[in-house]
Short mmCIF file of N, CA, C and O in Angstrom, two decimals:
data_model
loop_
_atom_site.label_atom_id
_atom_site.label_comp_id
_atom_site.label_asym_id
_atom_site.label_seq_id
_atom_site.Cartn_x
_atom_site.Cartn_y
_atom_site.Cartn_z
N GLY A 3 6.77 17.16 38.05
CA GLY A 3 5.62 16.78 37.28
C GLY A 3 6.00 15.84 36.15
O GLY A 3 7.15 15.76 35.73
N VAL A 4 5.01 15.16 35.67
CA VAL A 4 5.20 14.22 34.57
C VAL A 4 4.78 14.91 33.28
O VAL A 4 3.71 15.50 33.20
N SER A 5 5.65 14.87 32.29
CA SER A 5 5.29 15.48 31.00
C SER A 5 4.39 14.53 30.24
O SER A 5 4.57 13.31 30.29
N PRO A 6 3.41 15.08 29.53
CA PRO A 6 2.51 14.21 28.78
C PRO A 6 3.24 13.53 27.63
O PRO A 6 4.18 14.07 27.06
N VAL A 7 2.81 12.33 27.32
CA VAL A 7 3.43 11.56 26.25
C VAL A 7 2.40 11.36 25.15
O VAL A 7 1.27 10.98 25.42
N SER A 8 2.80 11.64 23.91
CA SER A 8 1.92 11.40 22.77
C SER A 8 2.50 10.26 21.95
O SER A 8 3.71 10.22 21.74
N PRO A 9 1.67 9.38 21.48
CA PRO A 9 2.20 8.25 20.70
C PRO A 9 2.65 8.67 19.31
O PRO A 9 2.16 9.65 18.76
N ILE A 10 3.61 7.93 18.81
CA ILE A 10 4.00 8.04 17.41
C ILE A 10 3.53 6.75 16.75
O ILE A 10 3.79 5.66 17.26
N HIS A 11 2.82 6.89 15.67
CA HIS A 11 2.37 5.72 14.92
C HIS A 11 3.39 5.45 13.82
O HIS A 11 3.70 6.34 13.03
N VAL A 12 3.93 4.23 13.80
CA VAL A 12 4.95 3.85 12.83
C VAL A 12 4.35 2.82 11.88
O VAL A 12 3.70 1.87 12.32
N TYR A 13 4.57 3.04 10.59
CA TYR A 13 4.01 2.14 9.57
C TYR A 13 5.12 1.55 8.73
O TYR A 13 5.98 2.28 8.23
N THR A 14 5.10 0.23 8.58
CA THR A 14 6.06 -0.45 7.71
C THR A 14 5.30 -1.50 6.91
O THR A 14 4.17 -1.86 7.25
N GLN A 15 5.96 -1.99 5.87
CA GLN A 15 5.36 -3.08 5.11
C GLN A 15 5.46 -4.35 5.95
O GLN A 15 6.48 -4.58 6.60
N ARG A 16 4.44 -5.19 5.88
CA ARG A 16 4.46 -6.42 6.66
C ARG A 16 5.52 -7.37 6.13
O ARG A 16 6.25 -7.99 6.90
N GLU A 17 5.59 -7.50 4.82
CA GLU A 17 6.60 -8.35 4.21
C GLU A 17 7.20 -7.64 3.01
O GLU A 17 6.50 -6.96 2.27
N VAL A 18 8.51 -7.79 2.86
CA VAL A 18 9.23 -7.21 1.73
C VAL A 18 10.02 -8.34 1.09
O VAL A 18 10.68 -9.11 1.79
N TYR A 19 9.93 -8.43 -0.22
CA TYR A 19 10.66 -9.47 -0.94
C TYR A 19 11.72 -8.83 -1.81
O TYR A 19 11.49 -7.78 -2.40
N GLY A 20 12.88 -9.47 -1.88
CA GLY A 20 13.96 -8.98 -2.72
C GLY A 20 14.66 -10.15 -3.38
O GLY A 20 14.49 -11.30 -2.99
N THR A 21 15.46 -9.83 -4.37
CA THR A 21 16.22 -10.82 -5.12
C THR A 21 17.68 -10.73 -4.70
O THR A 21 18.21 -9.62 -4.55
N VAL A 22 18.32 -11.88 -4.51
CA VAL A 22 19.73 -11.89 -4.14
C VAL A 22 20.52 -11.05 -5.14
O VAL A 22 20.34 -11.18 -6.35
N GLY A 23 21.35 -10.16 -4.61
CA GLY A 23 22.16 -9.28 -5.44
C GLY A 23 21.50 -7.95 -5.75
O GLY A 23 22.18 -7.00 -6.14
N ALA A 24 20.19 -7.86 -5.58
CA ALA A 24 19.47 -6.62 -5.89
C ALA A 24 19.39 -5.72 -4.64
O ALA A 24 19.96 -6.04 -3.60
N SER A 25 18.69 -4.61 -4.78
CA SER A 25 18.47 -3.69 -3.67
C SER A 25 17.01 -3.72 -3.27
O SER A 25 16.14 -4.02 -4.09
N VAL A 26 16.76 -3.40 -2.01
CA VAL A 26 15.39 -3.33 -1.53
C VAL A 26 15.27 -2.12 -0.60
O VAL A 26 16.19 -1.80 0.14
N THR A 27 14.12 -1.43 -0.69
CA THR A 27 13.84 -0.31 0.22
C THR A 27 12.96 -0.81 1.35
O THR A 27 11.93 -1.44 1.10
N LEU A 28 13.41 -0.57 2.58
CA LEU A 28 12.60 -0.88 3.75
C LEU A 28 11.93 0.42 4.17
O LEU A 28 12.58 1.33 4.69
N SER A 29 10.63 0.50 3.91
CA SER A 29 9.88 1.73 4.17
C SER A 29 9.52 1.83 5.64
O SER A 29 9.15 0.84 6.27
N CYS A 30 9.62 3.04 6.16
CA CYS A 30 9.20 3.33 7.53
C CYS A 30 8.64 4.73 7.53
O CYS A 30 9.39 5.70 7.42
N SER A 31 7.32 4.84 7.61
CA SER A 31 6.71 6.16 7.74
C SER A 31 6.09 6.27 9.12
O SER A 31 5.78 5.25 9.75
N PHE A 32 5.95 7.48 9.60
CA PHE A 32 5.42 7.65 10.94
C PHE A 32 4.53 8.88 10.99
O PHE A 32 4.59 9.75 10.12
N TRP A 33 3.69 8.91 12.02
CA TRP A 33 2.79 10.03 12.22
C TRP A 33 2.79 10.39 13.69
O TRP A 33 2.76 9.51 14.55
N SER A 34 2.88 11.67 13.96
CA SER A 34 2.84 12.15 15.33
C SER A 34 1.97 13.40 15.36
O SER A 34 2.02 14.22 14.44
N SER A 35 1.18 13.54 16.41
CA SER A 35 0.37 14.75 16.55
C SER A 35 1.23 15.94 16.95
O SER A 35 0.83 17.08 16.82
N GLU A 36 2.44 15.65 17.43
CA GLU A 36 3.37 16.72 17.82
C GLU A 36 4.26 17.08 16.64
O GLU A 36 4.45 16.29 15.72
N TRP A 37 4.82 18.29 16.67
CA TRP A 37 5.76 18.69 15.63
C TRP A 37 7.01 17.81 15.73
O TRP A 37 7.35 17.30 16.79
N ILE A 38 7.66 17.61 14.61
CA ILE A 38 8.86 16.77 14.57
C ILE A 38 10.03 17.58 15.12
O ILE A 38 10.43 18.58 14.54
N SER A 39 10.56 17.16 16.25
CA SER A 39 11.59 17.93 16.92
C SER A 39 12.97 17.68 16.28
O SER A 39 13.16 16.71 15.55
N GLU A 40 13.90 18.57 16.61
CA GLU A 40 15.28 18.41 16.12
C GLU A 40 15.92 17.16 16.72
O GLU A 40 16.91 16.66 16.20
N ASP A 41 15.37 16.68 17.83
CA ASP A 41 15.95 15.54 18.54
C ASP A 41 15.34 14.21 18.10
O ASP A 41 15.56 13.19 18.76
N ILE A 42 14.59 14.22 17.00
CA ILE A 42 13.98 12.97 16.54
C ILE A 42 15.09 11.93 16.28
O ILE A 42 16.18 12.27 15.82
N SER A 43 14.80 10.69 16.65
CA SER A 43 15.76 9.62 16.36
C SER A 43 15.02 8.44 15.74
O SER A 43 13.86 8.18 16.07
N ILE A 44 15.71 7.77 14.83
CA ILE A 44 15.16 6.61 14.14
C ILE A 44 16.21 5.51 14.22
O ILE A 44 17.38 5.74 13.89
N THR A 45 15.80 4.35 14.69
CA THR A 45 16.73 3.22 14.80
C THR A 45 16.12 2.02 14.08
O THR A 45 14.95 1.72 14.26
N TRP A 46 16.94 1.37 13.27
CA TRP A 46 16.55 0.12 12.62
C TRP A 46 17.28 -1.03 13.29
O TRP A 46 18.49 -0.94 13.53
N HIS A 47 16.54 -2.09 13.60
CA HIS A 47 17.11 -3.31 14.16
C HIS A 47 16.87 -4.46 13.19
O HIS A 47 15.90 -4.44 12.43
N PHE A 48 17.74 -5.46 13.27
CA PHE A 48 17.61 -6.66 12.45
C PHE A 48 17.71 -7.88 13.34
O PHE A 48 18.61 -7.99 14.18
N GLN A 49 16.77 -8.80 13.16
CA GLN A 49 16.80 -10.09 13.84
C GLN A 49 16.80 -11.17 12.77
O GLN A 49 15.83 -11.32 12.03
N ALA A 50 17.92 -11.86 12.66
CA ALA A 50 18.05 -12.90 11.64
C ALA A 50 17.04 -14.00 11.88
O ALA A 50 16.67 -14.30 13.03
N GLU A 51 16.58 -14.61 10.79
CA GLU A 51 15.63 -15.70 10.90
C GLU A 51 16.23 -16.81 11.75
O GLU A 51 17.37 -17.21 11.55
N GLY A 52 15.47 -17.27 12.75
CA GLY A 52 15.95 -18.33 13.63
C GLY A 52 16.79 -17.85 14.79
O GLY A 52 17.23 -18.65 15.61
N SER A 53 17.03 -16.52 14.88
CA SER A 53 17.84 -15.98 15.97
C SER A 53 16.94 -15.32 17.01
O SER A 53 15.88 -14.81 16.69
N ARG A 54 17.39 -15.34 18.25
CA ARG A 54 16.64 -14.65 19.31
C ARG A 54 17.10 -13.22 19.48
O ARG A 54 16.40 -12.41 20.07
N ASP A 55 18.29 -12.93 19.01
CA ASP A 55 18.88 -11.61 19.25
C ASP A 55 18.65 -10.69 18.07
O ASP A 55 18.71 -11.10 16.92
N SER A 56 18.44 -9.42 18.39
CA SER A 56 18.37 -8.42 17.32
C SER A 56 19.54 -7.46 17.52
O SER A 56 19.98 -7.22 18.64
N ILE A 57 20.04 -6.96 16.40
CA ILE A 57 21.15 -6.01 16.45
C ILE A 57 20.70 -4.70 15.84
O ILE A 57 19.86 -4.66 14.94
N SER A 58 21.26 -3.61 16.32
CA SER A 58 21.02 -2.30 15.74
C SER A 58 21.88 -2.18 14.50
O SER A 58 23.08 -2.45 14.53
N ILE A 59 21.26 -1.82 13.37
CA ILE A 59 22.01 -1.72 12.12
C ILE A 59 22.07 -0.31 11.57
O ILE A 59 22.89 0.00 10.71
N PHE A 60 21.18 0.57 12.07
CA PHE A 60 21.15 1.94 11.54
C PHE A 60 20.54 2.86 12.58
O PHE A 60 19.61 2.49 13.29
N HIS A 61 21.08 4.08 12.63
CA HIS A 61 20.57 5.05 13.59
C HIS A 61 20.61 6.44 12.95
O HIS A 61 21.59 6.80 12.30
N TYR A 62 19.54 7.18 13.13
CA TYR A 62 19.48 8.58 12.69
C TYR A 62 19.27 9.42 13.94
O TYR A 62 18.32 9.17 14.69
N ALA A 63 20.17 10.36 14.18
CA ALA A 63 20.05 11.23 15.36
C ALA A 63 20.72 12.56 15.08
O ALA A 63 21.71 12.62 14.34
N GLN A 64 20.19 13.61 15.70
CA GLN A 64 20.74 14.97 15.56
C GLN A 64 20.98 15.33 14.11
O GLN A 64 22.00 15.92 13.75
N GLY A 65 20.04 14.94 13.26
CA GLY A 65 20.10 15.32 11.85
C GLY A 65 21.08 14.54 11.01
O GLY A 65 21.32 14.88 9.86
N GLN A 66 21.68 13.48 11.57
CA GLN A 66 22.70 12.72 10.84
C GLN A 66 22.38 11.24 10.81
O GLN A 66 22.00 10.67 11.84
N PRO A 67 22.55 10.59 9.66
CA PRO A 67 22.41 9.13 9.61
C PRO A 67 23.72 8.45 10.01
O PRO A 67 24.80 8.91 9.65
N TYR A 68 23.60 7.39 10.79
CA TYR A 68 24.76 6.60 11.21
C TYR A 68 24.50 5.13 10.89
O TYR A 68 23.51 4.58 11.38
N ILE A 69 25.36 4.52 10.12
CA ILE A 69 25.25 3.09 9.86
C ILE A 69 26.10 2.39 10.90
O ILE A 69 27.29 2.67 11.04
N ASP A 70 25.47 1.52 11.69
CA ASP A 70 26.19 0.85 12.75
C ASP A 70 27.32 -0.01 12.17
O ASP A 70 27.17 -0.61 11.11
N ASP A 71 28.43 -0.03 12.86
CA ASP A 71 29.65 -0.65 12.36
C ASP A 71 29.73 -2.14 12.69
O ASP A 71 30.81 -2.67 12.90
N VAL A 72 28.57 -2.78 12.78
CA VAL A 72 28.54 -4.22 13.06
C VAL A 72 27.65 -4.90 12.03
O VAL A 72 26.84 -4.25 11.37
N GLY A 73 27.80 -6.19 11.92
CA GLY A 73 26.92 -6.95 11.04
C GLY A 73 27.31 -6.82 9.59
O GLY A 73 28.23 -6.11 9.21
N SER A 74 26.55 -7.52 8.76
CA SER A 74 26.88 -7.61 7.34
C SER A 74 26.27 -6.48 6.52
O SER A 74 26.43 -6.45 5.31
N PHE A 75 25.57 -5.55 7.17
CA PHE A 75 24.88 -4.50 6.42
C PHE A 75 25.70 -3.23 6.25
O PHE A 75 25.37 -2.38 5.42
N LYS A 76 26.77 -3.07 7.04
CA LYS A 76 27.43 -1.76 7.14
C LYS A 76 27.91 -1.20 5.81
O LYS A 76 27.89 0.00 5.62
N GLU A 77 28.32 -2.04 4.87
CA GLU A 77 28.80 -1.54 3.58
C GLU A 77 27.69 -1.47 2.54
O GLU A 77 27.91 -1.03 1.42
N ARG A 78 26.49 -1.94 2.91
CA ARG A 78 25.43 -2.11 1.90
C ARG A 78 24.18 -1.29 2.19
O ARG A 78 23.17 -1.46 1.54
N MET A 79 24.25 -0.40 3.16
CA MET A 79 23.06 0.31 3.57
C MET A 79 23.11 1.78 3.16
O MET A 79 24.16 2.39 3.14
N GLU A 80 21.93 2.31 2.86
CA GLU A 80 21.82 3.71 2.45
C GLU A 80 20.59 4.33 3.12
O GLU A 80 19.52 3.72 3.16
N TRP A 81 20.76 5.52 3.65
CA TRP A 81 19.65 6.27 4.25
C TRP A 81 18.80 6.86 3.13
O TRP A 81 19.31 7.52 2.24
N ALA A 82 17.50 6.60 3.17
CA ALA A 82 16.60 7.09 2.14
C ALA A 82 15.46 7.92 2.74
O ALA A 82 14.55 8.33 2.03
N GLY A 83 15.53 8.16 4.04
CA GLY A 83 14.44 8.84 4.72
C GLY A 83 14.58 10.35 4.75
O GLY A 83 15.58 10.92 4.33
N ASN A 84 13.54 10.97 5.27
CA ASN A 84 13.50 12.41 5.48
C ASN A 84 12.53 12.66 6.64
O ASN A 84 11.31 12.66 6.44
N PRO A 85 13.07 12.85 7.86
CA PRO A 85 12.19 13.00 9.02
C PRO A 85 11.18 14.14 8.88
O PRO A 85 10.07 14.04 9.39
N ARG A 86 11.53 15.20 8.18
CA ARG A 86 10.59 16.30 7.98
C ARG A 86 9.36 15.84 7.19
O ARG A 86 8.29 16.43 7.30
N ARG A 87 9.55 14.80 6.37
CA ARG A 87 8.42 14.22 5.63
C ARG A 87 7.89 12.96 6.31
O ARG A 87 7.19 12.17 5.70
N LYS A 88 8.31 12.78 7.57
CA LYS A 88 7.87 11.63 8.38
C LYS A 88 8.24 10.30 7.71
O LYS A 88 7.44 9.37 7.63
N ASP A 89 9.47 10.24 7.25
CA ASP A 89 9.98 9.07 6.52
C ASP A 89 11.31 8.64 7.13
O ASP A 89 12.24 9.44 7.20
N GLY A 90 11.39 7.37 7.54
CA GLY A 90 12.62 6.83 8.11
C GLY A 90 13.13 5.62 7.34
O GLY A 90 13.68 4.69 7.92
N SER A 91 12.94 5.64 6.03
CA SER A 91 13.26 4.47 5.19
C SER A 91 14.76 4.30 4.97
O SER A 91 15.52 5.28 4.98
N ILE A 92 15.16 3.05 4.75
CA ILE A 92 16.54 2.73 4.40
C ILE A 92 16.53 1.82 3.17
O ILE A 92 15.51 1.21 2.86
N VAL A 93 17.67 1.75 2.49
CA VAL A 93 17.84 0.86 1.35
C VAL A 93 18.97 -0.10 1.68
O VAL A 93 20.01 0.31 2.21
N ILE A 94 18.78 -1.37 1.38
CA ILE A 94 19.85 -2.36 1.51
C ILE A 94 20.21 -2.82 0.11
O ILE A 94 19.34 -3.24 -0.66
N HIS A 95 21.49 -2.71 -0.21
CA HIS A 95 22.00 -3.09 -1.53
C HIS A 95 22.63 -4.48 -1.46
O HIS A 95 23.06 -4.93 -0.40
N GLY A 96 22.75 -5.13 -2.61
CA GLY A 96 23.45 -6.41 -2.70
C GLY A 96 22.88 -7.45 -1.75
O GLY A 96 23.60 -8.03 -0.95
N LEU A 97 21.58 -7.67 -1.84
CA LEU A 97 20.93 -8.60 -0.93
C LEU A 97 21.60 -9.97 -0.91
O LEU A 97 22.04 -10.47 -1.94
N GLU A 98 21.67 -10.54 0.29
CA GLU A 98 22.24 -11.87 0.50
C GLU A 98 21.20 -12.75 1.16
O GLU A 98 20.32 -12.25 1.87
N PRO A 99 21.29 -14.07 0.98
CA PRO A 99 20.32 -14.96 1.64
C PRO A 99 20.28 -14.77 3.15
O PRO A 99 19.22 -14.88 3.77
N SER A 100 21.41 -14.41 3.75
CA SER A 100 21.46 -14.24 5.21
C SER A 100 20.73 -12.97 5.68
O SER A 100 20.60 -12.75 6.88
N ASP A 101 20.27 -12.14 4.74
CA ASP A 101 19.52 -10.94 5.11
C ASP A 101 18.08 -11.27 5.49
O ASP A 101 17.34 -10.38 5.94
N ASN A 102 17.67 -12.51 5.31
CA ASN A 102 16.31 -12.91 5.63
C ASN A 102 16.10 -12.80 7.14
O ASN A 102 16.89 -13.31 7.92
N GLY A 103 15.05 -12.12 7.54
CA GLY A 103 14.77 -11.96 8.96
C GLY A 103 13.78 -10.84 9.18
O GLY A 103 13.05 -10.44 8.27
N THR A 104 13.77 -10.33 10.40
CA THR A 104 12.83 -9.28 10.79
C THR A 104 13.57 -7.97 11.00
O THR A 104 14.53 -7.91 11.76
N PHE A 105 13.11 -6.94 10.31
CA PHE A 105 13.65 -5.60 10.45
C PHE A 105 12.62 -4.76 11.20
O PHE A 105 11.43 -4.80 10.89
N THR A 106 13.07 -3.99 12.17
CA THR A 106 12.18 -3.17 12.99
C THR A 106 12.64 -1.72 12.94
O THR A 106 13.82 -1.43 13.11
N CYS A 107 11.68 -0.84 12.69
CA CYS A 107 11.94 0.61 12.67
C CYS A 107 11.37 1.21 13.94
O CYS A 107 10.19 1.04 14.25
N ASP A 108 12.22 1.91 14.71
CA ASP A 108 11.82 2.51 15.98
C ASP A 108 12.02 4.02 15.89
O ASP A 108 13.13 4.47 15.59
N VAL A 109 10.97 4.79 16.13
CA VAL A 109 11.03 6.25 16.01
C VAL A 109 10.74 6.88 17.35
O VAL A 109 9.76 6.53 18.02
N LYS A 110 11.61 7.82 17.76
CA LYS A 110 11.38 8.58 19.00
C LYS A 110 11.42 10.07 18.65
O LYS A 110 12.30 10.51 17.92
N ASN A 111 10.45 10.80 19.17
CA ASN A 111 10.33 12.23 18.89
C ASN A 111 10.22 12.99 20.22
O ASN A 111 9.13 13.38 20.64
N PRO A 112 11.37 13.18 20.91
CA PRO A 112 11.29 13.84 22.23
C PRO A 112 10.94 15.31 22.07
O PRO A 112 11.18 15.88 21.00
N PRO A 113 10.43 15.99 23.08
CA PRO A 113 10.22 15.44 24.41
C PRO A 113 9.00 14.60 24.38
O PRO A 113 8.16 14.52 25.05
#
């Protein structure tokens, strides 16, 4: 049989502005009609302005935040979310001009 699927609604700011050298919070809140499972996962991707490719920069799974070991964000990122409060936000410190681009928050709440 096929298990029913319920959507998760994810909300982010359309545009976020920051100052070079400062910190910025990338907000990601979500809503699900289902209870938040222990297996919830949150992934942040970054697509640099003018690039076709996006890279994974942050992952939350099994109750632990993981900063991906690639890209220029690995030393400058901080987990600010709380899945129990339906929050998957991150903070980026020491903003650089090359941080300009599109950030995407992806939330999965299995089953």
